[in-house]
Tab-separated table of C-alpha atoms and ligand atoms in Angstrom:
chain	number	residue	atom	x	y	z
T	10	MET	CA	-71.627	-27.488	68.457
T	11	THR	CA	-69.624	-25.315	66.077
T	12	TYR	CA	-68.159	-26.869	62.946
T	13	SER	CA	-65.254	-24.684	61.918
T	14	ALA	CA	-63.410	-24.435	58.615
T	15	PHE	CA	-60.504	-22.827	60.491
T	16	THR	CA	-58.518	-24.060	63.496
T	17	GLY	CA	-60.240	-24.410	66.849
T	18	TRP	CA	-57.089	-23.390	68.740
T	19	ALA	CA	-56.672	-19.678	67.989
T	20	ASP	CA	-58.271	-16.726	66.213
T	21	THR	CA	-57.395	-15.976	62.606
T	22	PRO	CA	-54.636	-13.356	62.586
T	23	ALA	CA	-56.162	-10.009	61.643
T	24	ASP	CA	-52.912	-8.591	60.233
T	25	VAL	CA	-52.897	-10.466	56.920
T	26	LEU	CA	-49.829	-9.451	54.924
T	27	PRO	CA	-50.127	-7.944	51.448
T	28	ALA	CA	-50.119	-10.253	48.448
T	29	LEU	CA	-47.271	-10.125	45.965
T	30	GLU	CA	-47.813	-7.394	43.337
T	31	GLY	CA	-45.269	-7.088	40.556
T	32	ASP	CA	-41.872	-8.771	40.261
T	33	THR	CA	-39.236	-9.490	42.858
T	34	GLU	CA	-35.975	-11.441	43.199
T	35	CYS	CA	-34.342	-13.490	45.943
T	36	ASP	CA	-31.771	-16.234	46.583
T	37	VAL	CA	-34.335	-18.718	47.883
T	38	ALA	CA	-38.132	-18.670	47.575
T	39	VAL	CA	-40.066	-20.842	50.019
T	40	VAL	CA	-43.540	-21.867	48.855
T	41	GLY	CA	-45.892	-22.622	51.765
T	42	GLY	CA	-45.962	-20.946	55.169
T	43	GLY	CA	-46.761	-23.823	57.526
T	44	LEU	CA	-44.364	-24.627	60.355
T	45	GLY	CA	-42.166	-26.397	57.790
T	46	GLY	CA	-41.866	-23.460	55.382
T	47	MET	CA	-41.647	-20.847	58.141
T	48	ALA	CA	-38.811	-22.715	59.916
T	49	THR	CA	-36.998	-23.046	56.577
T	50	ALA	CA	-37.278	-19.319	55.899
T	51	LEU	CA	-36.305	-18.376	59.455
T	52	ARG	CA	-33.150	-20.489	59.333
T	53	LEU	CA	-32.232	-19.190	55.874
T	54	VAL	CA	-32.493	-15.558	56.946
T	55	GLU	CA	-30.446	-16.355	60.063
T	56	ARG	CA	-27.784	-17.816	57.777
T	57	GLY	CA	-27.690	-14.590	55.788
T	58	VAL	CA	-29.630	-15.891	52.784
T	59	ASP	CA	-32.011	-13.493	51.017
T	60	VAL	CA	-35.348	-15.329	51.286
T	61	VAL	CA	-38.948	-14.736	50.230
T	62	LEU	CA	-41.846	-16.786	51.611
T	63	ILE	CA	-45.049	-17.112	49.624
T	64	GLU	CA	-48.205	-18.429	51.243
T	65	ALA	CA	-51.527	-19.106	49.495
T	66	GLY	CA	-53.558	-18.175	52.585
T	67	VAL	CA	-52.258	-17.006	55.960
T	68	CYS	CA	-49.012	-18.426	57.360
T	69	GLY	CA	-49.708	-21.134	59.924
T	70	ALA	CA	-53.402	-21.514	59.066
T	71	GLY	CA	-52.986	-25.005	57.523
T	72	ALA	CA	-52.316	-28.251	59.391
T	73	SER	CA	-49.728	-26.449	61.512
T	74	SER	CA	-52.362	-24.645	63.600
T	75	ARG	CA	-55.067	-27.323	63.390
T	76	ASN	CA	-53.349	-30.407	64.762
T	77	ALA	CA	-53.808	-32.117	68.124
T	78	GLY	CA	-50.789	-30.322	69.575
T	79	GLN	CA	-49.037	-33.528	70.638
T	80	LEU	CA	-45.342	-32.819	70.262
T	81	THR	CA	-43.752	-36.222	69.990
T	82	ASN	CA	-40.226	-37.622	69.758
T	83	ALA	CA	-41.237	-40.815	67.926
T	84	PRO	CA	-41.400	-41.538	64.197
T	85	ALA	CA	-44.864	-41.838	62.649
T	86	GLY	CA	-46.215	-45.331	62.053
T	87	ASP	CA	-45.976	-48.699	63.743
T	88	PRO	CA	-42.343	-49.224	64.869
T	89	GLN	CA	-42.389	-52.909	63.935
T	90	ILE	CA	-43.559	-52.190	60.380
T	91	LEU	CA	-41.204	-49.208	60.049
T	92	SER	CA	-38.161	-51.130	61.278
T	93	THR	CA	-38.999	-53.972	58.878
T	94	MET	CA	-39.589	-51.629	55.911
T	95	HIS	CA	-36.471	-49.549	56.608
T	96	PRO	CA	-34.038	-51.819	58.476
T	97	ARG	CA	-30.918	-49.862	57.566
T	98	ARG	CA	-32.159	-46.372	58.315
T	99	PHE	CA	-34.628	-46.997	61.149
T	100	ARG	CA	-32.078	-46.013	63.803
T	101	ASP	CA	-31.334	-42.767	61.931
T	102	VAL	CA	-35.038	-42.004	61.534
T	103	VAL	CA	-35.507	-42.461	65.287
T	104	ARG	CA	-32.615	-40.058	65.913
T	105	PHE	CA	-34.221	-37.512	63.548
T	106	ALA	CA	-37.536	-37.784	65.439
T	107	GLU	CA	-35.768	-37.412	68.797
T	108	GLY	CA	-33.949	-34.300	67.530
T	109	ALA	CA	-37.165	-32.645	66.356
T	110	VAL	CA	-38.586	-32.041	69.854
T	111	PRO	CA	-35.634	-30.037	71.271
T	112	PHE	CA	-35.615	-28.081	68.007
T	113	VAL	CA	-39.204	-26.917	68.586
T	114	GLU	CA	-38.525	-26.320	72.287
T	115	GLY	CA	-35.669	-24.086	71.112
T	116	LEU	CA	-38.085	-22.104	68.919
T	117	LEU	CA	-40.387	-21.559	71.912
T	118	ASP	CA	-37.495	-20.312	74.034
T	119	ARG	CA	-35.841	-18.178	71.393
T	120	PHE	CA	-38.977	-16.403	70.264
T	121	ASP	CA	-40.669	-16.430	73.655
T	122	ILE	CA	-43.758	-18.204	72.328
T	123	ASP	CA	-46.286	-18.933	75.050
T	124	CYS	CA	-48.404	-21.792	73.746
T	125	GLY	CA	-49.197	-23.605	76.988
T	126	TYR	CA	-46.495	-26.202	76.446
T	127	GLU	CA	-46.546	-28.958	79.079
T	128	ARG	CA	-43.592	-31.390	79.016
T	129	THR	CA	-45.784	-34.389	79.798
T	130	GLY	CA	-44.594	-36.746	77.064
T	131	ASN	CA	-47.119	-38.828	75.113
T	132	LEU	CA	-48.367	-42.335	75.769
T	133	MET	CA	-49.083	-44.765	72.927
T	134	ALA	CA	-51.941	-46.094	75.006
T	135	ALA	CA	-53.171	-49.685	75.191
T	136	VAL	CA	-56.897	-50.178	75.754
T	137	SER	CA	-56.808	-53.983	75.478
T	138	LYS	CA	-54.424	-56.791	76.378
T	139	GLY	CA	-53.568	-57.212	72.698
T	140	GLN	CA	-52.634	-53.531	72.437
T	141	LEU	CA	-50.574	-53.848	75.644
T	142	ARG	CA	-48.510	-56.640	74.076
T	143	LYS	CA	-48.081	-54.465	70.988
T	144	ALA	CA	-46.963	-51.540	73.197
T	145	LYS	CA	-44.357	-53.732	74.902
T	146	ARG	CA	-42.995	-54.944	71.584
T	147	ASN	CA	-42.980	-51.420	70.114
T	148	THR	CA	-41.140	-50.051	73.143
T	149	GLN	CA	-38.430	-52.688	72.823
T	150	ILE	CA	-37.985	-51.885	69.120
T	151	LEU	CA	-37.821	-48.152	69.784
T	152	GLN	CA	-35.415	-48.513	72.717
T	153	LYS	CA	-33.123	-50.737	70.667
T	154	ALA	CA	-33.006	-47.989	68.027
T	155	GLY	CA	-32.051	-45.405	70.652
T	156	ALA	CA	-35.457	-43.814	71.387
T	157	ASP	CA	-36.338	-42.321	74.741
T	158	ALA	CA	-39.308	-44.669	75.240
T	159	GLU	CA	-40.466	-46.688	78.234
T	160	PHE	CA	-43.044	-49.437	78.639
T	161	VAL	CA	-45.490	-48.556	81.413
T	162	GLU	CA	-48.279	-50.601	82.899
T	163	GLY	CA	-51.198	-50.048	85.215
T	164	GLY	CA	-52.782	-47.155	87.041
T	165	ASP	CA	-49.621	-45.842	88.732
T	166	PHE	CA	-48.748	-43.876	85.628
T	167	GLY	CA	-51.751	-41.567	85.984
T	168	VAL	CA	-53.929	-42.370	82.995
T	169	PRO	CA	-57.717	-42.657	82.752
T	170	GLU	CA	-59.330	-45.883	83.853
T	171	GLY	CA	-59.489	-48.416	81.021
T	172	ILE	CA	-56.011	-47.597	79.750
T	173	LEU	CA	-53.846	-50.549	80.671
T	174	GLY	CA	-50.474	-48.911	79.998
T	175	GLY	CA	-48.496	-48.370	76.854
T	176	SER	CA	-45.345	-47.133	75.246
T	177	PHE	CA	-44.405	-43.860	76.900
T	178	GLU	CA	-42.567	-41.408	74.631
T	179	ARG	CA	-40.868	-39.216	77.172
T	180	GLY	CA	-39.838	-36.320	74.919
T	181	GLY	CA	-42.275	-33.529	74.140
T	182	GLY	CA	-45.801	-33.173	75.460
T	183	THR	CA	-48.799	-31.065	74.596
T	184	LEU	CA	-49.223	-27.487	73.435
T	185	ASN	CA	-51.656	-25.160	71.689
T	186	PRO	CA	-50.597	-25.486	68.027
T	187	GLY	CA	-52.515	-22.367	66.970
T	188	LEU	CA	-50.510	-20.209	69.363
T	189	LEU	CA	-47.308	-21.969	68.275
T	190	ALA	CA	-47.909	-21.535	64.530
T	191	PHE	CA	-48.984	-17.898	64.796
T	192	GLY	CA	-46.124	-17.247	67.248
T	193	VAL	CA	-43.641	-18.531	64.659
T	194	ARG	CA	-45.405	-16.367	62.050
T	195	LYS	CA	-44.764	-13.325	64.256
T	196	ALA	CA	-41.094	-14.331	64.694
T	197	LEU	CA	-40.762	-14.681	60.934
T	198	ARG	CA	-41.889	-11.124	60.399
T	199	GLY	CA	-39.591	-9.869	63.149
T	200	ALA	CA	-36.634	-11.672	61.539
T	201	GLY	CA	-36.996	-9.695	58.332
T	202	VAL	CA	-38.197	-12.406	55.963
T	203	ARG	CA	-40.160	-10.930	53.061
T	204	VAL	CA	-43.540	-12.668	53.387
T	205	PHE	CA	-46.436	-12.504	50.917
T	206	GLU	CA	-49.781	-13.933	52.031
T	207	ARG	CA	-52.925	-14.712	50.007
T	208	THR	CA	-50.544	-15.435	47.133
T	209	PRO	CA	-50.940	-18.912	45.622
T	210	VAL	CA	-48.006	-20.003	43.501
T	211	ARG	CA	-49.462	-21.208	40.204
T	212	ALA	CA	-46.308	-22.273	38.327
T	213	VAL	CA	-42.630	-22.936	38.958
T	214	GLU	CA	-40.355	-22.994	35.907
T	215	SER	CA	-36.587	-23.245	35.487
T	216	HIS	CA	-34.985	-20.621	33.257
T	217	GLY	CA	-31.238	-21.075	32.885
T	218	GLY	CA	-29.709	-20.813	36.332
T	219	SER	CA	-32.803	-19.436	38.050
T	220	VAL	CA	-36.351	-20.497	38.837
T	221	HIS	CA	-39.423	-18.361	38.072
T	222	LEU	CA	-42.543	-18.509	40.229
T	223	SER	CA	-45.839	-17.196	38.892
T	224	THR	CA	-48.571	-15.904	41.164
T	225	PRO	CA	-51.852	-14.165	40.259
T	226	ARG	CA	-50.394	-10.632	40.317
T	227	GLY	CA	-46.645	-11.034	40.361
T	228	ARG	CA	-43.564	-13.137	39.730
T	229	VAL	CA	-40.529	-14.146	41.754
T	230	ARG	CA	-37.148	-14.871	40.228
T	231	ALA	CA	-35.218	-17.075	42.661
T	232	GLY	CA	-31.912	-18.907	42.639
T	233	ARG	CA	-33.558	-21.863	44.354
T	234	VAL	CA	-37.048	-22.816	45.490
T	235	VAL	CA	-38.280	-24.920	48.410
T	236	LEU	CA	-41.727	-26.515	48.174
T	237	ALA	CA	-43.134	-26.771	51.703
T	238	THR	CA	-46.672	-27.321	50.508
T	239	ASN	CA	-47.496	-30.426	52.590
T	240	ALA	CA	-50.739	-32.192	51.564
T	241	HIS	CA	-51.467	-29.522	48.917
T	242	SER	CA	-48.525	-30.803	46.864
T	243	ARG	CA	-50.885	-33.314	45.271
T	244	ASP	CA	-52.712	-30.525	43.409
T	245	LEU	CA	-49.557	-28.771	42.200
T	246	ALA	CA	-48.290	-29.600	38.733
T	247	PHE	CA	-44.796	-28.438	39.741
T	248	ALA	CA	-44.482	-30.788	42.761
T	249	PRO	CA	-43.161	-34.313	42.233
T	250	LYS	CA	-45.950	-36.708	41.257
T	251	ARG	CA	-47.375	-38.650	44.220
T	252	LEU	CA	-45.070	-36.805	46.630
T	253	ALA	CA	-47.668	-37.334	49.343
T	254	ALA	CA	-51.350	-38.221	49.524
T	255	PRO	CA	-53.757	-35.847	51.309
T	256	VAL	CA	-55.976	-37.228	54.059
T	257	TRP	CA	-58.547	-35.241	56.042
T	258	VAL	CA	-58.329	-35.613	59.829
T	259	SER	CA	-61.031	-34.337	62.203
T	260	MET	CA	-60.687	-32.945	65.725
T	261	ALA	CA	-63.258	-32.116	68.406
T	262	GLU	CA	-63.108	-30.422	71.792
T	263	THR	CA	-65.293	-30.526	74.895
T	264	GLU	CA	-66.565	-27.667	76.986
T	265	PRO	CA	-64.338	-26.800	80.009
T	266	ILE	CA	-64.359	-29.561	82.628
T	267	ALA	CA	-64.084	-28.862	86.372
T	268	PRO	CA	-60.508	-29.714	87.532
T	269	GLU	CA	-61.778	-32.123	90.211
T	270	ARG	CA	-63.783	-34.068	87.613
T	271	LEU	CA	-60.747	-34.265	85.314
T	272	GLU	CA	-58.620	-35.511	88.211
T	273	ALA	CA	-61.272	-38.068	89.145
T	274	THR	CA	-60.773	-39.729	85.740
T	275	GLY	CA	-57.291	-40.720	86.967
T	276	TRP	CA	-55.492	-38.723	84.262
T	277	THR	CA	-53.035	-37.145	86.684
T	278	SER	CA	-49.987	-37.513	84.382
T	279	ARG	CA	-51.693	-35.213	81.822
T	280	ALA	CA	-49.653	-37.079	79.150
T	281	GLY	CA	-51.080	-36.893	75.622
T	282	LEU	CA	-52.742	-40.193	74.709
T	283	VAL	CA	-52.796	-41.992	71.354
T	284	THR	CA	-54.502	-45.377	71.261
T	285	LEU	CA	-52.955	-48.310	69.434
T	286	HIS	CA	-55.952	-48.985	67.188
T	287	ASN	CA	-55.476	-49.403	63.433
T	288	LEU	CA	-56.791	-45.836	63.161
T	289	MET	CA	-55.734	-44.211	66.369
T	290	GLN	CA	-57.774	-42.005	68.591
T	291	SER	CA	-55.933	-39.206	70.376
T	292	PHE	CA	-56.919	-37.444	73.599
T	293	ARG	CA	-55.250	-34.587	75.408
T	294	ILE	CA	-55.999	-32.105	78.127
T	295	THR	CA	-55.799	-28.515	76.917
T	296	PRO	CA	-54.560	-25.437	78.805
T	297	ARG	CA	-58.190	-24.241	78.874
T	298	GLY	CA	-59.288	-27.285	80.910
T	299	THR	CA	-61.026	-29.082	78.062
T	300	ILE	CA	-60.253	-32.399	76.349
T	301	ALA	CA	-59.431	-32.319	72.639
T	302	PHE	CA	-59.642	-35.552	70.699
T	303	GLY	CA	-59.283	-36.648	67.109
T	304	VAL	CA	-58.753	-39.085	64.179
T	305	ARG	CA	-60.571	-42.524	64.391
T	306	ARG	CA	-61.657	-42.002	60.790
T	307	LEU	CA	-59.515	-40.755	57.915
T	308	GLN	CA	-61.108	-39.302	54.779
T	309	LEU	CA	-59.502	-39.265	51.366
T	310	ALA	CA	-59.524	-36.251	49.059
T	311	HIS	CA	-61.663	-36.874	45.988
T	312	SER	CA	-61.257	-33.389	44.530
T	313	ALA	CA	-58.966	-30.380	44.919
T	314	LEU	CA	-58.225	-29.557	48.554
T	315	GLY	CA	-60.140	-26.533	49.687
T	316	SER	CA	-61.685	-24.982	52.738
T	317	ARG	CA	-63.667	-27.633	54.564
T	318	GLN	CA	-65.571	-28.275	57.792
T	319	PRO	CA	-65.541	-31.640	59.537
T	320	ASP	CA	-68.252	-34.097	58.617
T	321	PRO	CA	-70.923	-34.280	61.419
T	322	SER	CA	-71.102	-38.092	61.177
T	323	VAL	CA	-67.335	-38.346	61.728
T	324	VAL	CA	-67.552	-35.974	64.694
T	325	ALA	CA	-70.450	-38.046	66.128
T	326	ASP	CA	-68.274	-41.168	65.828
T	327	LEU	CA	-65.348	-39.379	67.491
T	328	THR	CA	-67.675	-38.259	70.284
T	329	ARG	CA	-68.861	-41.854	70.824
T	330	GLY	CA	-65.207	-42.818	71.187
T	331	PHE	CA	-64.706	-40.020	73.735
T	332	HIS	CA	-67.701	-41.152	75.802
T	333	ASP	CA	-66.580	-44.790	75.699
T	334	ARG	CA	-63.133	-43.810	76.924
T	335	PHE	CA	-64.455	-41.393	79.591
T	336	PRO	CA	-67.781	-42.809	80.820
T	337	SER	CA	-67.783	-40.476	83.845
T	338	LEU	CA	-67.795	-37.477	81.450
T	339	ARG	CA	-70.784	-38.530	79.345
T	340	ASP	CA	-72.673	-35.386	80.325
T	341	VAL	CA	-69.809	-33.121	79.173
T	342	ALA	CA	-70.767	-31.337	75.948
T	343	VAL	CA	-68.585	-31.402	72.862
T	344	GLU	CA	-68.493	-27.770	71.807
T	345	ARG	CA	-66.519	-27.479	68.610
T	346	ALA	CA	-64.954	-29.433	65.778
T	347	TRP	CA	-62.492	-28.657	63.029
T	348	GLY	CA	-60.100	-30.575	60.833
T	349	GLY	CA	-57.159	-30.368	58.508
T	350	TRP	CA	-55.250	-32.023	55.713
T	351	ILE	CA	-52.280	-34.198	56.520
T	352	ALA	CA	-49.900	-35.647	53.945
T	353	MET	CA	-49.239	-39.387	53.937
T	354	THR	CA	-46.300	-41.133	52.281
T	355	PRO	CA	-46.149	-44.839	51.380
T	356	SER	CA	-42.831	-45.126	53.257
T	357	TRP	CA	-44.365	-43.553	56.400
T	358	LEU	CA	-41.268	-41.343	56.475
T	359	PRO	CA	-40.784	-37.628	55.857
T	360	VAL	CA	-39.459	-36.901	52.373
T	361	VAL	CA	-36.902	-34.307	51.344
T	362	GLY	CA	-34.756	-33.796	48.253
T	363	GLU	CA	-34.280	-31.961	44.969
T	364	SER	CA	-37.027	-32.600	42.424
T	365	THR	CA	-35.638	-30.694	39.429
T	366	LYS	CA	-32.595	-28.463	39.216
T	367	ASN	CA	-32.764	-25.912	42.052
T	368	VAL	CA	-36.271	-26.960	43.129
T	369	PHE	CA	-36.304	-28.677	46.531
T	370	TYR	CA	-39.142	-30.155	48.546
T	371	SER	CA	-39.568	-31.021	52.190
T	372	ILE	CA	-42.551	-32.760	53.772
T	373	ALA	CA	-42.570	-34.219	57.266
T	374	CYS	CA	-45.865	-35.833	57.494
T	375	ASN	CA	-47.994	-38.839	58.397
T	376	GLY	CA	-49.493	-36.871	61.288
T	377	HIS	CA	-46.156	-36.292	63.070
T	378	GLY	CA	-45.119	-33.010	61.511
T	379	LEU	CA	-45.681	-30.720	64.480
T	380	ALA	CA	-42.098	-31.315	65.596
T	381	GLN	CA	-40.719	-32.908	62.455
T	382	ALA	CA	-41.814	-30.413	59.744
T	383	PRO	CA	-39.991	-27.400	61.267
T	384	TYR	CA	-36.935	-29.480	62.123
T	385	LEU	CA	-36.747	-30.921	58.623
T	386	GLY	CA	-37.206	-27.431	57.149
T	387	ALA	CA	-34.347	-26.017	59.229
T	388	LEU	CA	-32.050	-28.923	58.264
T	389	LEU	CA	-32.848	-28.342	54.587
T	390	ALA	CA	-32.139	-24.627	55.029
T	391	ASP	CA	-28.710	-25.446	56.458
T	392	ARG	CA	-28.026	-27.623	53.447
T	393	LEU	CA	-29.064	-24.790	51.102
T	394	ALA	CA	-26.848	-22.409	53.048
T	395	GLY	CA	-23.885	-24.609	52.159
T	396	ASP	CA	-23.601	-27.236	54.918
T	397	GLU	CA	-22.972	-30.926	54.327
T	398	LEU	CA	-26.053	-33.159	54.626
T	399	HIS	CA	-26.773	-33.281	58.370
T	400	ASP	CA	-26.755	-36.785	59.919
T	401	ASP	CA	-30.473	-36.390	60.693
T	402	LEU	CA	-31.256	-35.272	57.137
T	403	ALA	CA	-29.255	-37.889	55.266
T	404	PRO	CA	-31.575	-40.877	55.980
T	405	LEU	CA	-34.571	-38.949	54.597
T	406	TRP	CA	-32.897	-37.421	51.546
T	407	ARG	CA	-34.165	-38.786	48.214
T	408	ASP	CA	-31.870	-38.561	45.236
T	409	ARG	CA	-34.662	-39.341	42.793
T	410	PRO	CA	-38.102	-37.728	43.147
T	411	ARG	CA	-40.031	-40.900	42.343
T	412	PHE	CA	-42.837	-41.922	44.632
T	413	ALA	CA	-45.038	-44.997	44.562
T	414	PRO	CA	-48.757	-44.873	45.361
T	415	SER	CA	-49.626	-46.016	48.869
T	416	PRO	CA	-51.144	-49.520	48.939
T	417	PHE	CA	-53.086	-48.727	52.150
T	418	LEU	CA	-54.687	-45.425	51.269
T	419	ASN	CA	-57.985	-46.399	49.742
T	420	SER	CA	-61.528	-46.191	51.082
T	421	ALA	CA	-61.899	-49.972	51.425
T	422	THR	CA	-58.788	-50.341	53.616
T	423	LEU	CA	-59.659	-47.343	55.768
T	424	THR	CA	-63.226	-48.578	56.318
T	425	ALA	CA	-61.980	-52.102	57.096
T	426	GLY	CA	-59.471	-50.664	59.603
T	427	TRP	CA	-62.212	-48.672	61.339
T	428	MET	CA	-64.573	-51.691	61.447
T	429	ALA	CA	-61.849	-53.956	62.858
T	430	ASP	CA	-61.172	-51.351	65.560
T	431	ARG	CA	-64.830	-51.146	66.573
T	432	LEU	CA	-65.157	-54.933	66.653
T	433	ALA	CA	-62.053	-55.182	68.838
T	434	ASP	CA	-63.490	-52.497	71.161
T	435	ARG	CA	-66.759	-54.429	71.458
T	436	LEU	CA	-65.003	-57.719	72.216
T	437	ASN	CA	-62.820	-55.939	74.737
T	438	ARG	CA	-65.862	-54.409	76.491
T	439	GLY	CA	-67.473	-57.866	76.609
T	440	ARG	CA	-64.418	-59.256	78.407
T	441	SER	CA	-64.118	-56.486	81.026
J	565	FAD	C1	-56.181	-32.665	62.657
J	565	FAD	C2	-54.684	-32.865	62.670
J	565	FAD	C3	-54.074	-33.402	63.792
J	565	FAD	C4	-52.669	-33.552	63.813
J	565	FAD	N1	-52.072	-33.904	64.988
J	565	FAD	C5	-50.715	-33.893	65.089
J	565	FAD	C6	-50.079	-34.097	66.339
J	565	FAD	O1	-50.714	-34.170	67.385
J	565	FAD	N2	-48.722	-34.170	66.342
J	565	FAD	C7	-47.978	-34.004	65.210
J	565	FAD	O2	-46.739	-34.101	65.290
J	565	FAD	N3	-48.567	-33.722	64.030
J	565	FAD	C8	-49.906	-33.663	63.931
J	565	FAD	N4	-50.498	-33.355	62.745
J	565	FAD	C9	-49.652	-33.117	61.562
J	565	FAD	C10	-48.990	-31.747	61.574
J	565	FAD	O3	-49.937	-30.751	61.853
J	565	FAD	C11	-48.387	-31.513	60.176
J	565	FAD	O4	-47.548	-32.602	59.828
J	565	FAD	C12	-47.555	-30.230	60.114
J	565	FAD	O5	-48.283	-29.128	60.604
J	565	FAD	C13	-47.125	-29.994	58.673
J	565	FAD	O6	-46.582	-28.692	58.550
J	565	FAD	P1	-46.333	-28.109	57.109
J	565	FAD	O7	-45.696	-26.796	57.262
J	565	FAD	O8	-45.614	-29.121	56.310
J	565	FAD	O9	-47.760	-28.023	56.428
J	565	FAD	P2	-48.981	-26.987	56.533
J	565	FAD	O10	-49.150	-26.435	57.884
J	565	FAD	O11	-50.149	-27.691	55.917
J	565	FAD	O12	-48.524	-25.811	55.585
J	565	FAD	C14	-48.467	-25.915	54.196
J	565	FAD	C15	-48.777	-24.531	53.643
J	565	FAD	O13	-48.517	-24.496	52.242
J	565	FAD	C16	-49.439	-23.578	51.684
J	565	FAD	N5	-49.518	-23.819	50.242
J	565	FAD	C17	-49.930	-24.945	49.611
J	565	FAD	N6	-49.889	-24.781	48.270
J	565	FAD	C18	-49.427	-23.518	48.037
J	565	FAD	C19	-49.183	-22.754	46.871
J	565	FAD	N7	-49.396	-23.263	45.638
J	565	FAD	N8	-48.720	-21.495	46.987
J	565	FAD	C20	-48.489	-20.964	48.226
J	565	FAD	N9	-48.724	-21.658	49.387
J	565	FAD	C21	-49.187	-22.903	49.299
J	565	FAD	C22	-50.745	-23.897	52.404
J	565	FAD	O14	-51.666	-22.829	52.307
J	565	FAD	C23	-50.241	-24.140	53.829
J	565	FAD	O15	-50.317	-22.986	54.645
J	565	FAD	C24	-51.897	-33.220	62.662
J	565	FAD	C25	-52.516	-32.689	61.540
J	565	FAD	C26	-53.898	-32.504	61.532
J	565	FAD	C27	-54.546	-31.903	60.336
């Protein structure tokens, strides 16, 4: 078993770009080179805006290359809670989420990125009768709001034994996020964006009509700045306070599994799976014939976010969950584990807006940013290039950068959620 502090999906790019040395100027400076920041910069340069992108590490090496690779057309969070919390904009949020998948598919086509994308859709999977009722209710709520979702039941759908059905999100599917993120990084360089890597932005200050960014060995004078710093925003004095809370999510992956054994599990649809537990567990088949799985436990950040490997006890718990879900694959070894920081918001929605004059932020988070972060970034870029607020951007735009703390993100609630899930699993096993 290898515990990695990097992504398990792809090798670290060897061609790290030079750090910023000295002073430079631009119309827009984008801070953070995840999929969100890279898509923002790409769209800006396409719109003829002079843009500089500054990345603390290597573009794409954050959450964007570490995630489960489930490209989904649904908003993050429980649809019933979301539609109750945001009754007036829920329909618009669903439309935004639906629009995010074709946006990413467009990136793959335009830049010829081969990341093993399979248009399988994703199933919010029910592993108990209670979860099946929840899936039915969620599907109805999503359909009413215009989502491309369908309630499915039983084995006909092609899911592993023990999965009773669920809410099928037809858009999207699964891909290798490492190849996607580093493919977009390559496109960014080809498009002529000035990119500086290994360049952490330490300060952002307004001076008259422009904004100055300080880095260890240079400065940028920009007309406007976009913060695309995702979970790291918490540690940045220049990001709005409580913009998003960082949470560590772990992933693990098996050794390659013989195709006939995979098929014998019944998973012929190859759809990505996300269980409807309090703290979900995700499973997906990878292009290399393995199963990657993640979450089940979320860990809060008690100090500054840094390089980190997954916790062996969390990976052992994830592995137990994998074996419970796939009893016929108990002998299959789990070969590697990694993790990453996601950003959570109390509203469960992406957030975008202007924090101080000419300083903008954009975070599409809560574990659904693979499609949403680049789409949100591109919509913000269009706004900065002079367009009206796009219909998909308007429901997420915040006029005031004030954010409340999340009532759910504390160790006690997360532990209670995990314990309730395990108890429900045990009761469910007792019944079957
Ligand atoms: C384990 C895991 C599983 C996930 N699974 C899924 C999934 O299946 N589907 C899905 O839709 N989403 C998933 N997500 C979420 C998704 O990966 C993220 O929402 C998305 O990648 C966010 O993109 P981003 O560009 O906003 O952030 P990031 O990729 O985190 O990029 C932010 C960048 O900002 C840089 N930065 C920060 N501070 C500074 C600074 N001061 N100066 C310069 N640069 C800075 C960082 O180095 C980083 O590269 C998952 C995430 C994780 C970690």
